[in-house]
Tab-separated table of C-alpha atoms and ligand atoms in Angstrom:
chain	number	residue	atom	x	y	z
D	1	MET	CA	38.415	-9.657	3.034
D	2	ALA	CA	37.975	-6.175	4.528
D	3	CYS	CA	35.805	-3.702	2.721
D	4	SER	CA	37.542	-1.030	0.647
D	5	ARG	CA	36.929	2.665	0.393
D	6	SER	CA	36.419	4.329	-2.941
D	7	THR	CA	37.042	7.943	-3.886
D	8	ALA	CA	36.751	9.780	-7.172
D	9	ASP	CA	40.539	10.256	-7.177
D	10	SER	CA	41.601	6.636	-7.262
D	11	GLN	CA	41.268	6.215	-11.045
D	12	THR	CA	40.980	9.538	-12.801
D	13	ARG	CA	42.034	11.360	-15.904
D	14	SER	CA	42.666	15.080	-16.257
D	15	VAL	CA	40.124	17.206	-18.088
D	16	GLY	CA	41.314	20.778	-18.194
D	17	ALA	CA	41.763	21.961	-14.656
D	18	SER	CA	39.471	19.311	-13.231
D	19	ARG	CA	39.800	15.554	-12.901
D	20	LEU	CA	37.001	13.249	-13.984
D	21	PRO	CA	36.558	9.498	-13.562
D	22	VAL	CA	37.340	7.471	-16.634
D	23	GLY	CA	34.386	7.333	-19.033
D	24	LEU	CA	32.836	10.682	-18.106
D	25	ASN	CA	33.126	13.960	-19.970
D	26	PRO	CA	31.934	17.475	-19.012
D	27	GLU	CA	28.669	17.015	-20.985
D	28	ASP	CA	27.878	13.932	-18.880
D	29	LEU	CA	28.426	15.963	-15.731
D	30	LEU	CA	26.116	18.754	-16.908
D	31	GLU	CA	23.475	16.135	-17.683
D	32	MET	CA	23.924	14.623	-14.215
D	33	TYR	CA	23.579	18.075	-12.711
D	34	SER	CA	20.469	19.040	-14.672
D	35	THR	CA	18.883	15.708	-13.720
D	36	MET	CA	19.749	16.344	-10.062
D	37	VAL	CA	18.224	19.834	-10.232
D	38	LEU	CA	15.055	18.356	-11.700
D	39	VAL	CA	14.848	15.609	-9.081
D	40	ARG	CA	15.343	18.007	-6.193
D	41	THR	CA	12.777	20.462	-7.599
D	42	LEU	CA	10.282	17.657	-8.144
D	43	ASP	CA	10.870	16.146	-4.713
D	44	GLU	CA	10.367	19.534	-3.006
D	45	ARG	CA	7.109	20.007	-4.911
D	46	ILE	CA	5.837	16.548	-3.989
D	47	TRP	CA	6.494	17.343	-0.337
D	48	LEU	CA	4.472	20.538	-0.699
D	49	MET	CA	1.629	18.626	-2.319
D	50	ASN	CA	1.596	16.363	0.704
D	51	ARG	CA	1.412	19.377	3.016
D	52	GLN	CA	-1.565	20.589	0.983
D	53	GLY	CA	-3.275	17.233	1.479
D	54	LYS	CA	-2.935	16.285	-2.199
D	55	ALA	CA	-0.296	13.525	-1.896
D	56	ALA	CA	-1.053	10.882	0.684
D	57	ILE	CA	2.455	9.774	1.634
D	58	VAL	CA	5.929	10.731	0.526
D	59	ALA	CA	9.385	9.256	1.201
D	60	SER	CA	11.772	11.974	0.087
D	61	SER	CA	14.966	11.380	-1.879
D	62	GLN	CA	16.557	14.671	-0.762
D	63	GLY	CA	20.168	13.956	0.241
D	64	HIS	CA	20.267	10.606	-1.649
D	65	GLU	CA	20.390	12.054	-5.166
D	66	ALA	CA	24.094	11.768	-5.938
D	67	ALA	CA	24.136	8.107	-4.880
D	68	GLN	CA	21.128	7.267	-7.002
D	69	LEU	CA	22.232	9.171	-10.101
D	70	GLY	CA	25.867	8.097	-9.883
D	71	ALA	CA	24.679	4.499	-9.709
D	72	VAL	CA	22.416	4.830	-12.747
D	73	TRP	CA	25.106	6.552	-14.822
D	74	ALA	CA	27.485	3.701	-14.067
D	75	MET	CA	24.843	1.062	-14.825
D	76	ARG	CA	24.339	2.703	-18.239
D	77	THR	CA	27.766	1.396	-19.199
D	78	ALA	CA	26.552	-2.206	-18.804
D	79	PRO	CA	25.346	-4.113	-21.892
D	80	GLY	CA	21.872	-4.037	-20.308
D	81	ALA	CA	20.536	-3.019	-16.902
D	82	ALA	CA	17.618	-4.040	-14.719
D	83	TYR	CA	16.628	-2.277	-11.488
D	84	PHE	CA	14.913	-3.419	-8.316
D	85	PRO	CA	14.952	-0.210	-6.255
D	86	TYR	CA	13.221	0.797	-3.009
D	87	TYR	CA	10.735	3.458	-2.057
D	88	ARG	CA	13.268	6.324	-1.652
D	89	ASP	CA	14.664	6.067	-5.210
D	90	LEU	CA	12.913	8.918	-6.980
D	91	GLY	CA	16.213	10.127	-8.437
D	92	MET	CA	16.950	6.701	-9.836
D	93	MET	CA	13.504	6.463	-11.413
D	94	ILE	CA	13.708	9.893	-13.064
D	95	ALA	CA	17.181	9.044	-14.437
D	96	LEU	CA	15.714	5.852	-15.917
D	97	GLY	CA	13.042	7.788	-17.784
D	98	VAL	CA	10.004	8.069	-15.513
D	99	SER	CA	8.579	11.510	-16.272
D	100	PRO	CA	7.722	14.244	-13.729
D	101	LEU	CA	4.094	13.949	-14.930
D	102	GLU	CA	3.911	10.229	-14.230
D	103	THR	CA	5.562	10.865	-10.861
D	104	MET	CA	2.942	13.486	-9.963
D	105	LEU	CA	0.111	11.265	-11.137
D	106	GLY	CA	1.494	8.537	-8.889
D	107	PHE	CA	1.865	10.691	-5.791
D	108	MET	CA	-1.581	12.229	-6.269
D	109	ALA	CA	-3.058	8.815	-7.041
D	110	LYS	CA	-4.463	9.989	-10.348
D	111	LYS	CA	-5.495	8.120	-13.478
D	112	GLY	CA	-2.691	7.657	-16.042
D	113	GLU	CA	0.031	6.427	-13.729
D	114	THR	CA	1.177	3.165	-15.353
D	115	PHE	CA	3.139	1.423	-12.611
D	116	SER	CA	0.059	0.150	-10.788
D	117	GLY	CA	-2.841	2.264	-11.987
D	118	ALA	CA	-2.146	4.812	-9.211
D	119	ARG	CA	-2.537	2.380	-6.357
D	120	GLN	CA	-0.465	3.447	-3.359
D	121	PHE	CA	2.420	3.473	-2.305
D	122	PRO	CA	3.210	5.900	-5.122
D	123	LEU	CA	5.071	4.534	-8.164
D	124	HIS	CA	5.019	1.003	-6.819
D	125	GLY	CA	4.599	-1.714	-9.388
D	126	ALA	CA	6.667	-1.993	-12.521
D	127	ARG	CA	7.701	-0.329	-15.765
D	128	PRO	CA	8.910	-3.382	-17.635
D	129	ASP	CA	9.748	-1.185	-20.650
D	130	LEU	CA	12.420	0.466	-18.487
D	131	LYS	CA	13.382	-2.826	-16.773
D	132	LEU	CA	12.303	-1.078	-13.576
D	133	PHE	CA	10.607	-3.228	-10.974
D	134	ASN	CA	9.639	-1.161	-7.943
D	135	LEU	CA	7.363	-3.790	-6.594
D	136	SER	CA	6.882	-3.194	-2.886
D	137	ASN	CA	7.786	-1.124	0.149
D	138	VAL	CA	7.956	-4.160	2.338
D	139	VAL	CA	11.572	-3.761	3.395
D	140	SER	CA	14.110	-5.775	1.368
D	141	THR	CA	11.670	-8.060	-0.436
D	142	GLN	CA	13.099	-6.615	-3.640
D	143	ILE	CA	16.451	-8.252	-2.940
D	144	PRO	CA	15.494	-11.908	-3.551
D	145	HIS	CA	13.422	-10.764	-6.550
D	146	ALA	CA	16.508	-9.079	-7.986
D	147	VAL	CA	18.700	-12.111	-7.273
D	148	GLY	CA	16.189	-14.326	-9.025
D	149	TYR	CA	16.204	-11.989	-12.009
D	150	ALA	CA	20.015	-12.055	-12.147
D	151	LEU	CA	19.967	-15.852	-11.950
D	152	GLY	CA	17.519	-15.947	-14.838
D	153	CYS	CA	19.811	-13.701	-16.889
D	154	LYS	CA	22.834	-15.859	-16.180
D	155	MET	CA	20.977	-19.063	-16.997
D	156	SER	CA	19.624	-17.725	-20.285
D	157	GLY	CA	22.814	-16.037	-21.474
D	158	ASP	CA	21.284	-12.557	-21.146
D	159	THR	CA	24.105	-10.067	-20.441
D	160	THR	CA	21.894	-7.698	-18.426
D	161	ILE	CA	23.375	-6.563	-15.085
D	162	THR	CA	20.885	-6.266	-12.213
D	163	MET	CA	20.983	-3.640	-9.472
D	164	THR	CA	18.970	-3.710	-6.271
D	165	THR	CA	18.911	-0.894	-3.717
D	166	PHE	CA	17.920	-0.747	-0.067
D	167	GLY	CA	18.602	1.218	3.085
D	168	ASP	CA	20.752	0.551	6.157
D	169	GLY	CA	17.684	-0.846	7.946
D	170	GLY	CA	17.026	-3.099	4.953
D	171	ALA	CA	20.485	-4.611	5.410
D	172	SER	CA	19.325	-6.245	8.621
D	173	ALA	CA	16.457	-8.111	6.985
D	174	GLY	CA	16.770	-11.839	6.314
D	175	ASP	CA	16.111	-11.256	2.629
D	176	PHE	CA	19.352	-9.240	2.401
D	177	HIS	CA	21.457	-12.065	3.870
D	178	GLU	CA	19.785	-14.763	1.825
D	179	GLY	CA	20.080	-12.766	-1.364
D	180	MET	CA	23.771	-11.894	-0.788
D	181	ASN	CA	24.658	-15.501	-0.038
D	182	PHE	CA	22.850	-16.960	-3.045
D	183	ALA	CA	24.246	-14.335	-5.419
D	184	ALA	CA	27.849	-14.936	-4.226
D	185	VAL	CA	27.564	-18.722	-4.409
D	186	HIS	CA	26.298	-18.538	-7.962
D	187	ARG	CA	28.512	-15.565	-8.990
D	188	LEU	CA	25.521	-13.674	-10.263
D	189	PRO	CA	25.759	-10.457	-12.292
D	190	ILE	CA	24.175	-8.225	-9.661
D	191	LEU	CA	25.038	-5.142	-7.590
D	192	PHE	CA	23.730	-4.712	-4.073
D	193	PHE	CA	23.561	-0.950	-3.522
D	194	CYS	CA	22.907	0.219	0.036
D	195	GLU	CA	21.892	3.850	0.629
D	196	ASN	CA	23.010	4.270	4.204
D	197	ASN	CA	21.437	7.371	5.746
D	198	ARG	CA	22.147	6.109	9.273
D	199	TYR	CA	18.484	5.760	10.230
D	200	ALA	CA	15.798	3.136	9.870
D	201	ILE	CA	12.903	5.540	10.529
D	202	SER	CA	13.879	6.700	14.057
D	203	VAL	CA	16.369	3.916	14.833
D	204	PRO	CA	19.984	5.094	14.499
D	205	MET	CA	22.760	2.880	13.122
D	206	SER	CA	24.167	2.327	16.634
D	207	GLN	CA	20.966	0.470	17.561
D	208	GLN	CA	20.699	-1.400	14.284
D	209	MET	CA	24.093	-3.070	14.148
D	210	ALA	CA	27.408	-3.294	16.021
D	211	ILE	CA	29.563	-2.470	12.995
D	212	GLU	CA	30.282	0.857	11.356
D	213	ASP	CA	30.288	-0.207	7.718
D	214	ILE	CA	27.618	-2.424	6.205
D	215	ALA	CA	30.083	-3.170	3.429
D	216	ASP	CA	32.013	-5.302	5.970
D	217	ARG	CA	29.242	-7.862	5.694
D	218	ALA	CA	30.189	-8.636	2.095
D	219	ALA	CA	33.246	-10.587	3.231
D	220	GLY	CA	31.017	-13.008	5.108
D	221	TYR	CA	29.429	-14.036	1.829
D	222	GLY	CA	32.511	-13.930	-0.385
D	223	MET	CA	32.101	-10.799	-2.419
D	224	PRO	CA	33.816	-7.388	-2.355
D	225	GLY	CA	32.311	-4.681	-0.189
D	226	VAL	CA	32.953	-1.040	-0.994
D	227	VAL	CA	32.227	2.072	1.058
D	228	VAL	CA	31.706	5.228	-0.925
D	229	ASP	CA	30.691	8.806	-0.140
D	230	GLY	CA	27.202	8.789	-1.623
D	231	THR	CA	26.951	12.559	-1.546
D	232	ASP	CA	29.760	12.647	-4.148
D	233	ILE	CA	28.342	11.670	-7.509
D	234	LEU	CA	31.734	11.103	-9.102
D	235	ALA	CA	32.946	8.826	-6.345
D	236	THR	CA	29.671	6.916	-6.502
D	237	TYR	CA	29.881	6.633	-10.280
D	238	GLN	CA	33.389	5.281	-10.076
D	239	ALA	CA	32.728	2.720	-7.337
D	240	THR	CA	29.590	1.526	-9.124
D	241	LYS	CA	31.349	1.399	-12.491
D	242	GLU	CA	34.047	-0.871	-11.049
D	243	ALA	CA	31.353	-3.197	-9.730
D	244	VAL	CA	29.522	-3.139	-13.082
D	245	ASP	CA	32.765	-4.076	-14.874
D	246	ARG	CA	33.324	-6.871	-12.412
D	247	ALA	CA	29.849	-8.254	-13.031
D	248	VAL	CA	30.299	-7.937	-16.802
D	249	ARG	CA	33.542	-9.919	-16.578
D	250	GLY	CA	31.636	-12.758	-14.897
D	251	ASP	CA	33.324	-12.163	-11.537
D	252	GLY	CA	30.076	-11.965	-9.607
D	253	PRO	CA	28.328	-9.530	-7.264
D	254	THR	CA	29.520	-6.549	-5.230
D	255	LEU	CA	28.048	-4.800	-2.205
D	256	ILE	CA	28.348	-1.018	-2.425
D	257	GLU	CA	27.553	1.026	0.664
D	258	ALA	CA	26.883	4.680	-0.235
D	259	LYS	CA	26.924	6.889	2.829
D	260	VAL	CA	24.199	9.456	2.285
D	261	GLU	CA	22.113	12.037	4.144
D	262	ARG	CA	18.381	12.064	4.623
D	263	TYR	CA	17.301	15.683	4.844
D	264	LEU	CA	13.637	15.200	5.548
D	265	PRO	CA	11.781	12.986	8.017
D	266	HIS	CA	11.559	9.261	7.179
D	267	THR	CA	8.246	9.899	5.416
D	268	SER	CA	5.688	12.645	5.504
D	269	ASP	CA	4.067	10.729	8.403
D	270	ASP	CA	7.192	10.975	10.596
D	271	ASP	CA	8.363	13.681	13.012
D	272	ASP	CA	12.148	13.537	13.056
D	273	THR	CA	12.519	16.268	15.651
D	274	ARG	CA	11.720	13.564	18.199
D	275	TYR	CA	14.954	11.655	17.532
D	276	ARG	CA	17.510	13.957	15.871
D	277	THR	CA	18.748	17.420	16.665
D	278	LYS	CA	18.809	20.572	14.588
D	279	ASP	CA	22.601	20.586	14.854
D	280	GLU	CA	22.827	17.093	13.365
D	281	LEU	CA	20.713	18.138	10.435
D	282	GLU	CA	22.687	21.338	9.920
D	283	GLU	CA	25.896	19.313	9.816
D	284	ALA	CA	24.319	16.956	7.250
D	285	ARG	CA	23.332	19.911	5.095
D	286	LYS	CA	26.995	20.755	4.642
D	287	HIS	CA	27.250	17.663	2.427
D	288	ASP	CA	24.314	18.502	0.216
D	289	PRO	CA	24.995	16.506	-2.946
D	290	LEU	CA	23.406	19.138	-5.156
D	291	LYS	CA	25.587	21.892	-3.749
D	292	LEU	CA	28.719	19.693	-3.935
D	293	LEU	CA	28.134	18.965	-7.620
D	294	HIS	CA	27.253	22.585	-8.326
D	295	ASP	CA	30.468	23.826	-6.684
D	296	TYR	CA	32.583	21.207	-8.407
D	297	LEU	CA	31.223	22.122	-11.844
D	298	ALA	CA	31.472	25.860	-11.192
D	299	ASP	CA	35.089	25.519	-9.996
D	300	ALA	CA	35.951	23.444	-13.029
D	301	GLY	CA	34.466	26.084	-15.334
D	302	ILE	CA	31.885	23.606	-16.629
D	303	LEU	CA	28.837	25.382	-15.178
D	304	THR	CA	28.235	29.116	-15.517
D	305	ASN	CA	25.685	31.110	-13.511
D	306	GLU	CA	23.692	31.649	-16.640
D	307	VAL	CA	23.407	27.943	-17.460
D	308	ASP	CA	22.642	27.180	-13.786
D	309	GLN	CA	19.751	29.639	-13.815
D	310	ARG	CA	18.444	28.234	-17.070
D	311	LEU	CA	18.497	24.666	-15.739
D	312	LEU	CA	16.646	25.741	-12.616
D	313	GLU	CA	14.011	27.564	-14.661
D	314	GLN	CA	13.594	24.551	-16.952
D	315	ALA	CA	13.128	22.259	-13.972
D	316	LYS	CA	10.553	24.571	-12.391
D	317	THR	CA	8.610	24.836	-15.645
D	318	GLU	CA	8.590	21.066	-16.093
D	319	VAL	CA	7.500	20.482	-12.512
D	320	ASN	CA	4.818	23.213	-12.719
D	321	GLN	CA	3.392	21.625	-15.847
D	322	ALA	CA	3.421	18.177	-14.313
D	323	THR	CA	1.721	19.464	-11.190
D	324	ASP	CA	-1.007	21.310	-13.124
D	325	GLN	CA	-1.672	18.332	-15.376
D	326	ALA	CA	-1.816	15.885	-12.475
D	327	GLU	CA	-4.073	18.193	-10.443
D	328	SER	CA	-6.582	18.392	-13.247
D	329	ALA	CA	-6.382	14.650	-14.039
D	330	PRO	CA	-9.281	12.480	-12.799
D	331	PHE	CA	-8.932	9.854	-10.091
D	332	PRO	CA	-9.072	6.274	-11.352
D	333	ASP	CA	-12.501	4.847	-12.014
D	334	PRO	CA	-13.588	2.932	-8.872
D	335	ASP	CA	-14.668	0.074	-11.138
D	336	ASP	CA	-10.985	-0.441	-12.041
D	337	PHE	CA	-10.172	-1.231	-8.428
D	338	LEU	CA	-9.813	-4.968	-8.883
D	339	GLU	CA	-8.182	-4.787	-12.309
D	340	HIS	CA	-4.869	-6.670	-12.420
D	341	VAL	CA	-5.524	-7.982	-8.921
D	342	TYR	CA	-7.421	-11.162	-9.751
D	343	ALA	CA	-7.273	-13.179	-12.961
D	344	SER	CA	-10.699	-13.573	-14.496
S	1	TPP	C1	9.386	-6.061	6.381
S	1	TPP	C2	9.110	-4.693	6.856
S	1	TPP	N1	9.308	-4.379	8.140
S	1	TPP	C3	9.074	-3.116	8.600
S	1	TPP	C4	8.573	-2.196	7.735
S	1	TPP	C5	8.348	-0.736	8.232
S	1	TPP	N2	9.394	0.086	7.696
S	1	TPP	C6	9.197	0.851	6.608
S	1	TPP	S1	10.570	1.705	6.200
S	1	TPP	C7	11.434	1.100	7.507
S	1	TPP	C8	12.863	1.519	7.766
S	1	TPP	C9	13.775	1.256	6.640
S	1	TPP	O1	14.962	1.964	6.849
S	1	TPP	P1	16.135	1.892	5.826
S	1	TPP	O2	16.197	0.515	5.237
S	1	TPP	O3	17.346	2.392	6.488
S	1	TPP	O4	15.664	2.832	4.639
S	1	TPP	P2	15.482	4.439	4.659
S	1	TPP	O5	13.977	4.654	4.812
S	1	TPP	O6	16.248	5.000	5.785
S	1	TPP	O7	15.951	4.927	3.341
S	1	TPP	C10	10.658	0.239	8.251
S	1	TPP	C11	11.118	-0.479	9.469
S	1	TPP	C12	8.352	-2.551	6.399
S	1	TPP	N3	7.906	-1.680	5.482
S	1	TPP	N4	8.651	-3.810	5.973
S	2	MG	MG1	18.073	4.338	6.453
């Protein structure tokens, strides 16, 4: 079973001059775009806050946004959805309903962040009300958790579909292989969503594995593996939607490999000039998911300059307000330090 490649053109319907994947209309695309503008604006601000010494550590989502948002939009078509993401999934979290304010409180470690009471890594912990379990940055430990959740759903007759995300480096961890195997054996309603940015910190793909497509590994466990351009939100939506439908039908899990770009260093503690060239980064910038979606919408007559400017202004205002509020918020009370850590 070789992996397949998915594009936005393989199952489309015409909408005016443009062609959209089944199930999406122009309003959906504008909402996707405005969310992407917000996520990029917020991510850029968080990076600045780090440079000002106000956010301790940041793993940026810049370059991954189309993959994350396309995946969430497709998961919204499931009867219910649960998420076990990883540390780079800011876009996914915003699309699920985490506010810019809560994000800022998390990154600045301020009181009011509800995932973990502002303990670091930022936004680690859970928002059970959103079925969002961002438990740890220990690479790939979220995968067995997600598989266990999907097993629980199947056993109890809950129709929720589970998604777990991870990077290319995460796909070499034992937890990935164990989770994939178990999920395929038990035909669990789960999607394994790999955001492949070709680097595990400074280690390039060529030194991580001897294959080109991580999706090829799916065959070894007995599930479909799909490669998709993760800078193309429509292609990602479509590939993920097909996997969601498969899980809803009871046909089991799918591995989706979204090829993405990572525009910033691994984290704010990393210096990527030591292992990748300016030329490589410039080339990657040509596939900027935000620009690709902007150009697509503008060409299709769905996005005007005026609306674009308004969305950008709205995003800036929202991010400014979140920043101001988080800056003036207090740090957690030191006496709360052990709360939720030990049972009393
Ligand atoms: C079990 C474990 N080993 C090592 C690390 C250190 N570490 C943090 S992120 C990372 C690389 C992960 O790369 P990838 O999965 O490709 O995700 P990306 O950061 O590129 O999105 C490593 C090795 C860790 N957090 N957990
Ligand atoms: Mg990576």
